[in-house]
Structure formats: structure tokens, C-alpha cells
């Protein structure tokens, strides 16, 4: 079996045509199986071995070739689309300011990467619109209602930065206030380092690491109860889904040809729903998982997709005001948040008790009081964090300083 899997993977490294790498893998397995049977089994058992091989062929073929239900979430009410100079077509929502309008609009950058939920996020961000800010939320490339790429290697951080700048141009905003959530913080930092002249202020919410590896799956799985953990593992190790994931590690084009966006996004949506309790100190009864993008999520964290981008040196030279907001139960490390604060000369950090990763949903009053005061240029209503070590009662991982 292992030899067959090895042949399957090796062939997939050379070709993205499923008919070729699936046939190669199964042929190698069948040859090795037949050879082993002819050596170790008496001749009278050979018909039984052939019958077993036939059963394995039917069961394996069904498991690998029968696609999952391909579903797509309907667009949120009020969704518009912007076709950008980069070639991306992005879905977005605009929440119009109420009352006197601030000059710079707010652009919210979702996390993941590839975990888009503009309808769910907009439910909370309307508070900023009520405070006089035009708010824009868009699905990043490869997620939600936005463009999916035929070649997954096109999902890169430089492309995401270029899309953000093109989106800013599309909404005709000389400057924007950025709110980067989770992975969106990494995108906001990369954009700020390249286009600081187009950013008035920036907020980093439950920030991901600014550069380098962002593998946080263990921290996500840790808080789950048995039922939710089983739901994640059952989806992840379903034969066809796992095969697509393995293929994506060696040849993303082969993975995409084997299992397309609609199928893998539906599978990924089920995993995101099962992981949702890990995003809160006190999980709600239900969450809206949005419409995530599997291939964007799989490709963007890779070193080759980062293209060596490390914003630290650039950020240290900027005078852009920044706010970092960190929750008590966030599954991302404390050191990551401190790193953002220390990298920007004019940054402040606020700690929110009884809030997890999605703290704007769990503690909206505290979160928006801090963010609105910061964007308005007023004194923050809460004490700021100046130390590098987490406060007493912090429940998330500490990590290492960068």
C-alpha cells in the first residue's frame, strides 16, 4: 500500500492530470500486491486475493472519485463586486457612515487566510458606521464571493497586497484606516510597509505572526471537546479530502484538478464550523462560518507565497498610529501581539478579558469603545499593555518573542 501511495505522490509531482497519477498509483499498488501474493500465499488462495483486490478497487475508487456535494454560500445582501487592475474580482460590502463622515474610510481585512465572512463580520462593524466611518469589507482573492484562481500557486502575499491597494483605488480613497483581523493583520502589516502613504491608522486584532510560519492548528484543536474534535478529524481525513490535501503539498495544480474549489470549499466550511468553539472564551450556541476558500488557505501560509516579505524593518521607520487588541483566550500567541506593538513606534496595545480570538464578537462593547476612541484620535478608555509578558489570567499560548 505504501509503495502505491509513493507512486501516486511521485507521479503527481510530475503531472497535474488525475487520470495519470491515480492510474500510476493504483497500478503500482496492484503490481506489488500481486507480487506479494504470488510469493507468500499458496496458489489455492490466489482467487480469493484477486477478489479482495477487486473489492479494494471498487471501494477505493468510490472513496476517491465520488466528489462531495458542491455548495456555494449565497452572497450577503448588499454585496457588490469590484473588478480590479490586478485582474481580481472581489466581493465587498459597504457600510455607509451615519452622521458626519470621517475623511478616511475603514477597510476590514478578514482572517484565515481565506476565511471570509463579510455578512457575519458586518453585523458587528456596523458600530463603526454608526460612529461616522464608511466601512468596507471584502472577500480576499480565493474566498467568499471573490475570484478563484485556476492555478492555486497564484495565491501569494504580494498579490494580496496588490489587491488591497487596487481595492483602495477602486473605492477612490487616498487614505484608509485598516483593521486587520488574525491573518488580516499580516496582510495589513505587509501593506503598511509597502504603502504607508495610503494608511492613516491601523488596528491589529488578534494578530497572526507578522512573518514566517503561521502553523497554529495544534492551538486551535486543543480547546475543542471530543465531539467537535471528531467532527474536524472526520472531515479532514475523509479519503478524498485527505488525498486532495496531500496532493496540495506536492503539486497544488494536481490537487485542484482532482478536487475543485466548490468541493473543497464545502469541506473546508464544515471544518471551520467544527473549529468555531476554539475562537471564543465562552462559545456561543451557533456561528456563521461564511464561505471560506480551501486553496487560498492552503497556499498563502507557505514560504514561497510569502516571497520573503518581512515588514519589521520598514515598520520601525513609520509614524503611523497603531492599536493592537488582544483577548484573554486567543489561540494565537501573546508574543505575536507584542511583536506588532514593539515594531511600530506609535503603537498601543489593549488587553480584553473574557474574550477569545474573535473578540469583536465576544466583547463588542469593550472592543469598539477602544477602536472608535483610537480612530477618533481620543484617549483610549482602557489601560494599555506595556510589558512583554502576559498578564495574570491569560489563557492563550505565550510563544516566543520575535
PDB file of N, CA and C in Angstrom, residues 333-339 341-342 349 385-391 394 397-401:
ATOM      1  N   UNK A 333      -0.427  33.382  19.686  1.00  0.00           N
ATOM      2  CA  UNK A 333       0.469  33.624  20.809  1.00  0.00           C
ATOM      3  C   UNK A 333       0.468  35.082  21.269  1.00  0.00           C
ATOM      4  N   UNK A 334       0.740  35.251  22.539  1.00  0.00           N
ATOM      5  CA  UNK A 334       0.905  36.580  23.136  1.00  0.00           C
ATOM      6  C   UNK A 334       2.092  37.292  22.479  1.00  0.00           C
ATOM      7  N   UNK A 335       3.166  36.556  22.224  1.00  0.00           N
ATOM      8  CA  UNK A 335       4.368  37.162  21.648  1.00  0.00           C
ATOM      9  C   UNK A 335       4.092  37.777  20.287  1.00  0.00           C
ATOM     10  N   UNK A 336       3.166  37.198  19.529  1.00  0.00           N
ATOM     11  CA  UNK A 336       2.843  37.761  18.214  1.00  0.00           C
ATOM     12  C   UNK A 336       2.266  39.163  18.358  1.00  0.00           C
ATOM     13  N   UNK A 337       1.358  39.352  19.325  1.00  0.00           N
ATOM     14  CA  UNK A 337       0.766  40.667  19.534  1.00  0.00           C
ATOM     15  C   UNK A 337       1.811  41.671  20.005  1.00  0.00           C
ATOM     16  N   UNK A 338       2.671  41.241  20.921  1.00  0.00           N
ATOM     17  CA  UNK A 338       3.738  42.117  21.416  1.00  0.00           C
ATOM     18  C   UNK A 338       4.676  42.527  20.283  1.00  0.00           C
ATOM     19  N   UNK A 339       4.903  41.627  19.374  1.00  0.00           N
ATOM     20  CA  UNK A 339       5.788  41.908  18.247  1.00  0.00           C
ATOM     21  C   UNK A 339       5.267  43.078  17.405  1.00  0.00           C
ATOM     22  N   UNK A 341       3.267  45.472  18.500  1.00  0.00           N
ATOM     23  CA  UNK A 341       3.394  46.688  19.315  1.00  0.00           C
ATOM     24  C   UNK A 341       4.819  47.223  19.289  1.00  0.00           C
ATOM     25  N   UNK A 342       5.794  46.319  19.415  1.00  0.00           N
ATOM     26  CA  UNK A 342       7.181  46.759  19.501  1.00  0.00           C
ATOM     27  C   UNK A 342       7.751  47.165  18.150  1.00  0.00           C
ATOM     28  N   UNK A 349      -1.274  48.875  22.907  1.00  0.00           N
ATOM     29  CA  UNK A 349      -1.869  47.536  22.971  1.00  0.00           C
ATOM     30  C   UNK A 349      -2.886  47.483  24.096  1.00  0.00           C
ATOM     31  N   UNK A 385      -1.207  47.940  27.521  1.00  0.00           N
ATOM     32  CA  UNK A 385      -0.238  46.932  27.958  1.00  0.00           C
ATOM     33  C   UNK A 385       1.153  47.389  27.544  1.00  0.00           C
ATOM     34  N   UNK A 386       2.038  47.514  28.524  1.00  0.00           N
ATOM     35  CA  UNK A 386       3.399  47.961  28.234  1.00  0.00           C
ATOM     36  C   UNK A 386       4.430  46.863  28.455  1.00  0.00           C
ATOM     37  N   UNK A 387       4.059  45.806  29.191  1.00  0.00           N
ATOM     38  CA  UNK A 387       5.022  44.743  29.468  1.00  0.00           C
ATOM     39  C   UNK A 387       5.008  43.725  28.331  1.00  0.00           C
ATOM     40  N   UNK A 388       6.036  42.894  28.290  1.00  0.00           N
ATOM     41  CA  UNK A 388       6.135  41.866  27.255  1.00  0.00           C
ATOM     42  C   UNK A 388       5.495  40.554  27.679  1.00  0.00           C
ATOM     43  N   UNK A 389       5.436  40.303  28.968  1.00  0.00           N
ATOM     44  CA  UNK A 389       4.850  39.056  29.460  1.00  0.00           C
ATOM     45  C   UNK A 389       3.334  39.207  29.581  1.00  0.00           C
ATOM     46  N   UNK A 390       2.590  38.110  29.418  1.00  0.00           N
ATOM     47  CA  UNK A 390       1.128  38.195  29.516  1.00  0.00           C
ATOM     48  C   UNK A 390       0.682  38.481  30.945  1.00  0.00           C
ATOM     49  N   UNK A 391      -0.489  39.103  31.101  1.00  0.00           N
ATOM     50  CA  UNK A 391      -0.991  39.419  32.441  1.00  0.00           C
ATOM     51  C   UNK A 391      -1.489  38.167  33.152  1.00  0.00           C
ATOM     52  N   UNK A 394      -4.154  35.169  31.803  1.00  0.00           N
ATOM     53  CA  UNK A 394      -4.120  34.942  30.355  1.00  0.00           C
ATOM     54  C   UNK A 394      -4.135  33.441  30.075  1.00  0.00           C
ATOM     55  N   UNK A 397      -1.608  30.716  24.344  1.00  0.00           N
ATOM     56  CA  UNK A 397      -0.185  30.389  24.290  1.00  0.00           C
ATOM     57  C   UNK A 397       0.659  31.644  24.399  1.00  0.00           C
ATOM     58  N   UNK A 398       1.839  31.506  24.965  1.00  0.00           N
ATOM     59  CA  UNK A 398       2.712  32.672  25.105  1.00  0.00           C
ATOM     60  C   UNK A 398       3.596  32.840  23.878  1.00  0.00           C
ATOM     61  N   UNK A 399       4.162  31.751  23.368  1.00  0.00           N
ATOM     62  CA  UNK A 399       5.048  31.853  22.216  1.00  0.00           C
ATOM     63  C   UNK A 399       6.379  32.422  22.605  1.00  0.00           C
ATOM     64  N   UNK A 400       7.165  32.733  21.577  1.00  0.00           N
ATOM     65  CA  UNK A 400       8.481  33.314  21.787  1.00  0.00           C
ATOM     66  C   UNK A 400       8.528  34.682  21.142  1.00  0.00           C
ATOM     67  N   UNK A 401       9.283  35.577  21.748  1.00  0.00           N
ATOM     68  CA  UNK A 401       9.435  36.894  21.141  1.00  0.00           C
ATOM     69  C   UNK A 401      10.187  36.767  19.839  1.00  0.00           C
TER      70      UNK A 401
END
